[in-house]
PDB file of C-alpha atoms in Angstrom:
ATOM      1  CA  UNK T1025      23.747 152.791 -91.185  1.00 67.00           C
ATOM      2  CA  UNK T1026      20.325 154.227 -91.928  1.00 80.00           C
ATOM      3  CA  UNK T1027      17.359 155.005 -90.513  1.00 94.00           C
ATOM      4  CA  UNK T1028      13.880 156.717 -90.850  1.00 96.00           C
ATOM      5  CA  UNK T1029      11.808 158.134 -88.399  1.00 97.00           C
ATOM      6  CA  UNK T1030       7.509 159.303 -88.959  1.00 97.00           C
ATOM      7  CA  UNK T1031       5.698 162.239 -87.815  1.00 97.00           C
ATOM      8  CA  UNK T1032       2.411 162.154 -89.790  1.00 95.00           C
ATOM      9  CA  UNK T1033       3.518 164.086 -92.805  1.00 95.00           C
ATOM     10  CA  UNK T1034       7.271 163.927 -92.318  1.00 98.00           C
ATOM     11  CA  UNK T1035       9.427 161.424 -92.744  1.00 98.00           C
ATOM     12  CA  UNK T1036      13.294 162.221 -91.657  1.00 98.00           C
ATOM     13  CA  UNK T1037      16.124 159.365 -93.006  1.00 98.00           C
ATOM     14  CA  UNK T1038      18.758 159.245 -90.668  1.00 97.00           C
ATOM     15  CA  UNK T1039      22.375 158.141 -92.095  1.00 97.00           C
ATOM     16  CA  UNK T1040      25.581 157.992 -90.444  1.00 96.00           C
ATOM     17  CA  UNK T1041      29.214 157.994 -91.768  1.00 94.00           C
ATOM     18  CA  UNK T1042      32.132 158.440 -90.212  1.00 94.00           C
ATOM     19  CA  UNK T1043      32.829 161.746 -89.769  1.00 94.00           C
ATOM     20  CA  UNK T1044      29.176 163.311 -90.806  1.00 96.00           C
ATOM     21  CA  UNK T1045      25.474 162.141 -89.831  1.00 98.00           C
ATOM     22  CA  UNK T1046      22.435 163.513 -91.998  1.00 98.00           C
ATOM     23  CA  UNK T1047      19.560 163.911 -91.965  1.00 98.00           C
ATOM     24  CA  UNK T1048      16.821 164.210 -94.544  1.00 98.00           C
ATOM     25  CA  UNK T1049      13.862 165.562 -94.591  1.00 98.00           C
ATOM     26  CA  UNK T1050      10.203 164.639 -96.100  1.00 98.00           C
ATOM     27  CA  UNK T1051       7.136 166.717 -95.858  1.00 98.00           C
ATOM     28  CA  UNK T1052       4.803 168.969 -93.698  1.00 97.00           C
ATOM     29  CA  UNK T1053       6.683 169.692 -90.248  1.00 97.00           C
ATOM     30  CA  UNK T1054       3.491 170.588 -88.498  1.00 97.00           C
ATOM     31  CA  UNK T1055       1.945 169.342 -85.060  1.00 97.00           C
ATOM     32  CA  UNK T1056       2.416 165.995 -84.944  1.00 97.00           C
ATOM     33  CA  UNK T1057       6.915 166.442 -85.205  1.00 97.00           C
ATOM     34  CA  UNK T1058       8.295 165.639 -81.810  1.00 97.00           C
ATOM     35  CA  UNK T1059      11.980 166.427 -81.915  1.00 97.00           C
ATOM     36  CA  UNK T1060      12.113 164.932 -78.787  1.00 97.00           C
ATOM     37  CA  UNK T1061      11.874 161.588 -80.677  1.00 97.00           C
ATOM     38  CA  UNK T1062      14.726 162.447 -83.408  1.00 97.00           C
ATOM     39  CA  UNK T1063      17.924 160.929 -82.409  1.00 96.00           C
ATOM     40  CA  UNK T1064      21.129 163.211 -81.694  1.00 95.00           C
ATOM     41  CA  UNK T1065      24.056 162.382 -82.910  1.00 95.00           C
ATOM     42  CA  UNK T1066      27.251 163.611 -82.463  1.00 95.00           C
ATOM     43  CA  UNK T1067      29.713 164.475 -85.352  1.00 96.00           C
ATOM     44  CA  UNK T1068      32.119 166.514 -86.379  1.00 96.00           C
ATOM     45  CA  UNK T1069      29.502 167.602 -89.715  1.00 97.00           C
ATOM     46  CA  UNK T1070      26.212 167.424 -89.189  1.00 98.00           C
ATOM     47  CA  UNK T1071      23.975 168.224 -92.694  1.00 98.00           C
ATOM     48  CA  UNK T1072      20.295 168.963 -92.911  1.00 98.00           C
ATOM     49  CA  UNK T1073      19.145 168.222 -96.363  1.00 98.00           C
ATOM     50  CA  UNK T1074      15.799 170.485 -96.806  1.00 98.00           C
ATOM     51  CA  UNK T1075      14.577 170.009-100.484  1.00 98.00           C
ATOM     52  CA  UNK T1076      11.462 168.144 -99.683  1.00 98.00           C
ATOM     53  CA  UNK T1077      10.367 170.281 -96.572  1.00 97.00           C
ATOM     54  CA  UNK T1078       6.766 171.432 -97.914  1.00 96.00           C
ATOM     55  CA  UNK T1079       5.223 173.391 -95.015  1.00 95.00           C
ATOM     56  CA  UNK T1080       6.234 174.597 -91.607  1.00 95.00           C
ATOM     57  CA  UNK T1081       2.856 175.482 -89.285  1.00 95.00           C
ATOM     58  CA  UNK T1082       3.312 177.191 -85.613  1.00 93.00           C
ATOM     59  CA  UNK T1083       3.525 173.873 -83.720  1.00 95.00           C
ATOM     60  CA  UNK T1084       5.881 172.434 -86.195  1.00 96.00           C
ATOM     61  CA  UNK T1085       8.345 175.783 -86.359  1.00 96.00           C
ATOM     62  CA  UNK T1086       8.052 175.575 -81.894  1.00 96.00           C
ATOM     63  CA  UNK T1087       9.471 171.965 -82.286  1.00 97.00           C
ATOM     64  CA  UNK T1088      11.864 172.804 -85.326  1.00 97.00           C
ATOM     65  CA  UNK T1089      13.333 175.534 -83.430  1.00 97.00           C
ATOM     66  CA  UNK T1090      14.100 173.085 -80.423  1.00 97.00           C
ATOM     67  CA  UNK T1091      15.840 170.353 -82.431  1.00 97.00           C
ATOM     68  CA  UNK T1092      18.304 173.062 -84.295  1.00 97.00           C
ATOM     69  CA  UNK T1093      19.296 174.187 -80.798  1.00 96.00           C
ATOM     70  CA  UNK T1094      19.847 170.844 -79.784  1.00 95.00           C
ATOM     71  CA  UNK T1095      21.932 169.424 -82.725  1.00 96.00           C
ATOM     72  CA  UNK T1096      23.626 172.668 -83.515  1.00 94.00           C
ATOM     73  CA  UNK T1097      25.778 171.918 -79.828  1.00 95.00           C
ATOM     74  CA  UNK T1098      26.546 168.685 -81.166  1.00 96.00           C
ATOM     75  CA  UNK T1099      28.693 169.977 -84.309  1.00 96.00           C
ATOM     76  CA  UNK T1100      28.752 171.594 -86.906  1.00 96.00           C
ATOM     77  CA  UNK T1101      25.679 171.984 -89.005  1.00 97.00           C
ATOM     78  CA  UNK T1102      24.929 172.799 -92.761  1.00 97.00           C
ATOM     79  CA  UNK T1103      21.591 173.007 -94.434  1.00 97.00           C
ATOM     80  CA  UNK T1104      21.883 171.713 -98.115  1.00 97.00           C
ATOM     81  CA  UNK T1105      19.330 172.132-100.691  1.00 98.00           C
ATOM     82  CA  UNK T1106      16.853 174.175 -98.769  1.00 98.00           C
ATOM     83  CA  UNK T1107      13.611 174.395-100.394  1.00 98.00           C
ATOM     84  CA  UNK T1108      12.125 177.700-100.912  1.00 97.00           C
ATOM     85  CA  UNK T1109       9.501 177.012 -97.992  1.00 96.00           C
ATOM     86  CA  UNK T1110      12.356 176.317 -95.788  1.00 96.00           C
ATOM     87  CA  UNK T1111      14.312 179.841 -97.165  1.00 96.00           C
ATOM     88  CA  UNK T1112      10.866 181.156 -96.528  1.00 95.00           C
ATOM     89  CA  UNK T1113      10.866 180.327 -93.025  1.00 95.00           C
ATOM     90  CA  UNK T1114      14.477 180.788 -92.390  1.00 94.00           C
ATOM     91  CA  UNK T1115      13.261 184.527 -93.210  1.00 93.00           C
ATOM     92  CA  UNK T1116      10.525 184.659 -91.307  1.00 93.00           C
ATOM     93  CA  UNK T1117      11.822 182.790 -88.140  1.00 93.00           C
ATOM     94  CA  UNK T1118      16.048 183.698 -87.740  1.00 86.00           C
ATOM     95  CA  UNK T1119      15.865 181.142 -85.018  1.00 92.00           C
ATOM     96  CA  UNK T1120      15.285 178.012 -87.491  1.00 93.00           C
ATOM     97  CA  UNK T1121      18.296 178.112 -88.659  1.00 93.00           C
ATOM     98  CA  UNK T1122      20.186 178.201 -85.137  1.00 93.00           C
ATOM     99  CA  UNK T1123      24.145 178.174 -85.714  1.00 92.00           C
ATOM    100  CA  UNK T1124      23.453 176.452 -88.691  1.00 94.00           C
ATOM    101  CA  UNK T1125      24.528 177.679 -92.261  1.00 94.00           C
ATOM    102  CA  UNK T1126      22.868 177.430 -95.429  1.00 95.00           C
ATOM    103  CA  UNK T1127      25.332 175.677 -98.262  1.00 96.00           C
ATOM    104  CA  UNK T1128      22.879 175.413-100.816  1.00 97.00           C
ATOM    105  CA  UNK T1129      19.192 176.281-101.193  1.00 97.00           C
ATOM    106  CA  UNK T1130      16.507 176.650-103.627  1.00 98.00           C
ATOM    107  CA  UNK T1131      14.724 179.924-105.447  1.00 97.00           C
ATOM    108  CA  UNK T1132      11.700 180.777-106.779  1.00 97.00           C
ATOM    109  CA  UNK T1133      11.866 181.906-110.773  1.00 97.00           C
ATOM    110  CA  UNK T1134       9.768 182.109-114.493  1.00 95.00           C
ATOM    111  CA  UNK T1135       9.736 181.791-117.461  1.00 92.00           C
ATOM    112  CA  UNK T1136       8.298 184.856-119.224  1.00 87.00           C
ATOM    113  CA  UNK T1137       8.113 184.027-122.503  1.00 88.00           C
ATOM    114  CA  UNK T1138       4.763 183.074-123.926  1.00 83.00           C
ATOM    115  CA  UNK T1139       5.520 179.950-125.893  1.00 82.00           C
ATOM    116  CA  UNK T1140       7.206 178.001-122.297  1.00 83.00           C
ATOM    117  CA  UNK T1141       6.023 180.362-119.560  1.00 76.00           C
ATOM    118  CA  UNK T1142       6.136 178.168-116.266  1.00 86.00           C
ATOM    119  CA  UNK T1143       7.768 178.403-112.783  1.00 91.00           C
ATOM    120  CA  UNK T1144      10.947 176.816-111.813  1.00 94.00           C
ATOM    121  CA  UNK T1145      13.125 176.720-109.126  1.00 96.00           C
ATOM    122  CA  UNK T1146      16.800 176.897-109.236  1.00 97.00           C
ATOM    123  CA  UNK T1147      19.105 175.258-106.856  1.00 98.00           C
ATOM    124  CA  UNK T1148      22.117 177.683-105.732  1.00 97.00           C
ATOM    125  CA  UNK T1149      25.312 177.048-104.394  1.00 96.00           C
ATOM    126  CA  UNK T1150      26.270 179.724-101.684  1.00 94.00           C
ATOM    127  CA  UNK T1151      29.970 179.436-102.341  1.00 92.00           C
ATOM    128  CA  UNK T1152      29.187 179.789-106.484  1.00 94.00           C
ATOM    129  CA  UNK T1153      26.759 182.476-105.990  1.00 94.00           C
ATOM    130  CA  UNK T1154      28.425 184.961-102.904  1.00 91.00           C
ATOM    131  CA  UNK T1155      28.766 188.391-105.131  1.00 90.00           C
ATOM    132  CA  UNK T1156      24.883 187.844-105.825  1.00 92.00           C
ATOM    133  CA  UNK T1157      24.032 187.202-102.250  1.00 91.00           C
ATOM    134  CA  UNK T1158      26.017 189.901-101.019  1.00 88.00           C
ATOM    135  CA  UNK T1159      23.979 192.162-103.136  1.00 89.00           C
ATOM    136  CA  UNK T1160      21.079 190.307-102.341  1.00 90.00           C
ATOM    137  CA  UNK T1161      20.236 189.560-106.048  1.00 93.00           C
ATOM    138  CA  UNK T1162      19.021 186.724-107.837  1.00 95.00           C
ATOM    139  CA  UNK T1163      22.023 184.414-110.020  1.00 96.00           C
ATOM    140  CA  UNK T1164      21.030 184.368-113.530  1.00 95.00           C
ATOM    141  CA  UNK T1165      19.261 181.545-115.026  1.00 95.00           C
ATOM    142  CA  UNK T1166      18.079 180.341-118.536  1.00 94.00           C
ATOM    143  CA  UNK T1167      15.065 178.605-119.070  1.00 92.00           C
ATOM    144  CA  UNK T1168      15.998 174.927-120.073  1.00 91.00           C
ATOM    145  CA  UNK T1169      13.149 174.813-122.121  1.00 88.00           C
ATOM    146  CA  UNK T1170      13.140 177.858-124.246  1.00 89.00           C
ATOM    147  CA  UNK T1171      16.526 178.947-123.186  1.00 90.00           C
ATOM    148  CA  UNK T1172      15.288 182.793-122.521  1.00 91.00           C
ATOM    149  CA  UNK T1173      16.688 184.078-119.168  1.00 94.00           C
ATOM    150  CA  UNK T1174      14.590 183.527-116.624  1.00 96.00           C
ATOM    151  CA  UNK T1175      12.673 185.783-114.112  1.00 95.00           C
ATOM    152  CA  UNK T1176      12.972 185.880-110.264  1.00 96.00           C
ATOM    153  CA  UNK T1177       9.986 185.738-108.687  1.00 96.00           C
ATOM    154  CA  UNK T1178      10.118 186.575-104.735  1.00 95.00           C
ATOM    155  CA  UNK T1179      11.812 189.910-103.788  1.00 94.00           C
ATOM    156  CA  UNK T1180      15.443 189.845-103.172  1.00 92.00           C
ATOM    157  CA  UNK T1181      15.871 192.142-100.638  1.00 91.00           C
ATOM    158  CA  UNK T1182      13.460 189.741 -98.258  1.00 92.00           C
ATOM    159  CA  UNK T1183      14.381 186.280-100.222  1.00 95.00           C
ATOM    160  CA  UNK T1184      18.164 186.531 -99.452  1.00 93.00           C
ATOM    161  CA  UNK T1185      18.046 187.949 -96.275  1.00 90.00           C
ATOM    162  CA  UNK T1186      19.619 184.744 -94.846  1.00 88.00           C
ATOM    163  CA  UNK T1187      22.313 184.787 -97.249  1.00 86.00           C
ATOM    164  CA  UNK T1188      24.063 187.656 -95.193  1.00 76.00           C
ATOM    165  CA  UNK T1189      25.324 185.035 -92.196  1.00 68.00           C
ATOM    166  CA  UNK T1190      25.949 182.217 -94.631  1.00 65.00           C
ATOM    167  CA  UNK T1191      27.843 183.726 -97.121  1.00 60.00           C
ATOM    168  CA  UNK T1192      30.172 184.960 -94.385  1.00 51.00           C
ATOM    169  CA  UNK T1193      30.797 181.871 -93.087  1.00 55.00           C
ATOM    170  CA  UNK T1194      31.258 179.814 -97.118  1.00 49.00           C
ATOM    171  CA  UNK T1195      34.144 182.220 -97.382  1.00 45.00           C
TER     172      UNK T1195
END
């Protein structure tokens, strides 16, 4: 069974299975999100899948906060493919991701060299990339393009802060 749900910008596609619901999520969580409004569903899994999150704003990060208390009593609950505004707020805001854990997330690199020279980012796998996390550095990339290694482009110390509590629990 599916179902989608609208909040101006956002759009969040509701699916359950038997033992797992998710949810995925579309857009701009911003001032017109109600979690209120978003169903809760209990399961034994419950996965947040974060790739097309684009921007979080004050009101929107109030009401995110909220939800991921809510749901995170009703099992357990994974973020998958995080984009790097939702790693971004993660960072900023400890609180957004609740009791949750982040599987798998997205980060910022470049090419440097001058014939390709573009920005990418790379999904990671937490459970592929723990010795990197723990160390808080970047996995190593090539471009697909040019194939020259590619560049991080964010900090790492401040990036993969989050990593710390998820690559505990991956383990």
């Amino acid at each position: 069974m599916s179902d989608t749900i609208r909040f101006g910008n956002l759009s969040i596609t509701i699916e359950e299975r038997p033992d797992e619901v998710v949810y995925t999520f579309v857009g701009d969580v911003d001032e017109h999100f109600r979690q209120k409004d978003v169903p809760r569903i209990k399961k034994a899994g419950i996965r947040f899948v974060l790739e097309d999150i684009n921007n979080f704003n004050s009101c929107g990060i109030r009401e995110w906060i909220y939800l991921i208390k809510d749901i995170g009593e009703l099992g357990e609950l994974r973020f998958q493919r995080c984009s790097v505004t939702m790693i971004d707020q993660i960072n900023m805001v400890p609180d957004s991701l609740g009791n949750g854990v982040v599987e798998s997330f997205y980060a910022p690199y470049y090419c440097a060299s001058e014939e390709c020279g573009g920005e990418v980012n790379r999904l990671i796998n937490v459970g592929e990339a723990q010795d990197f996390l723990t160390n808080k550095q970047a996995p190593d990339f090539n471009c697909d393009k040019c194939g020259e290694e590619l560049e991080f482009d964010a900090l790492e110390e401040s990036y993969f802060l989050f990593a710390e509590s998820s690559v505990h629990q991956a383990s």
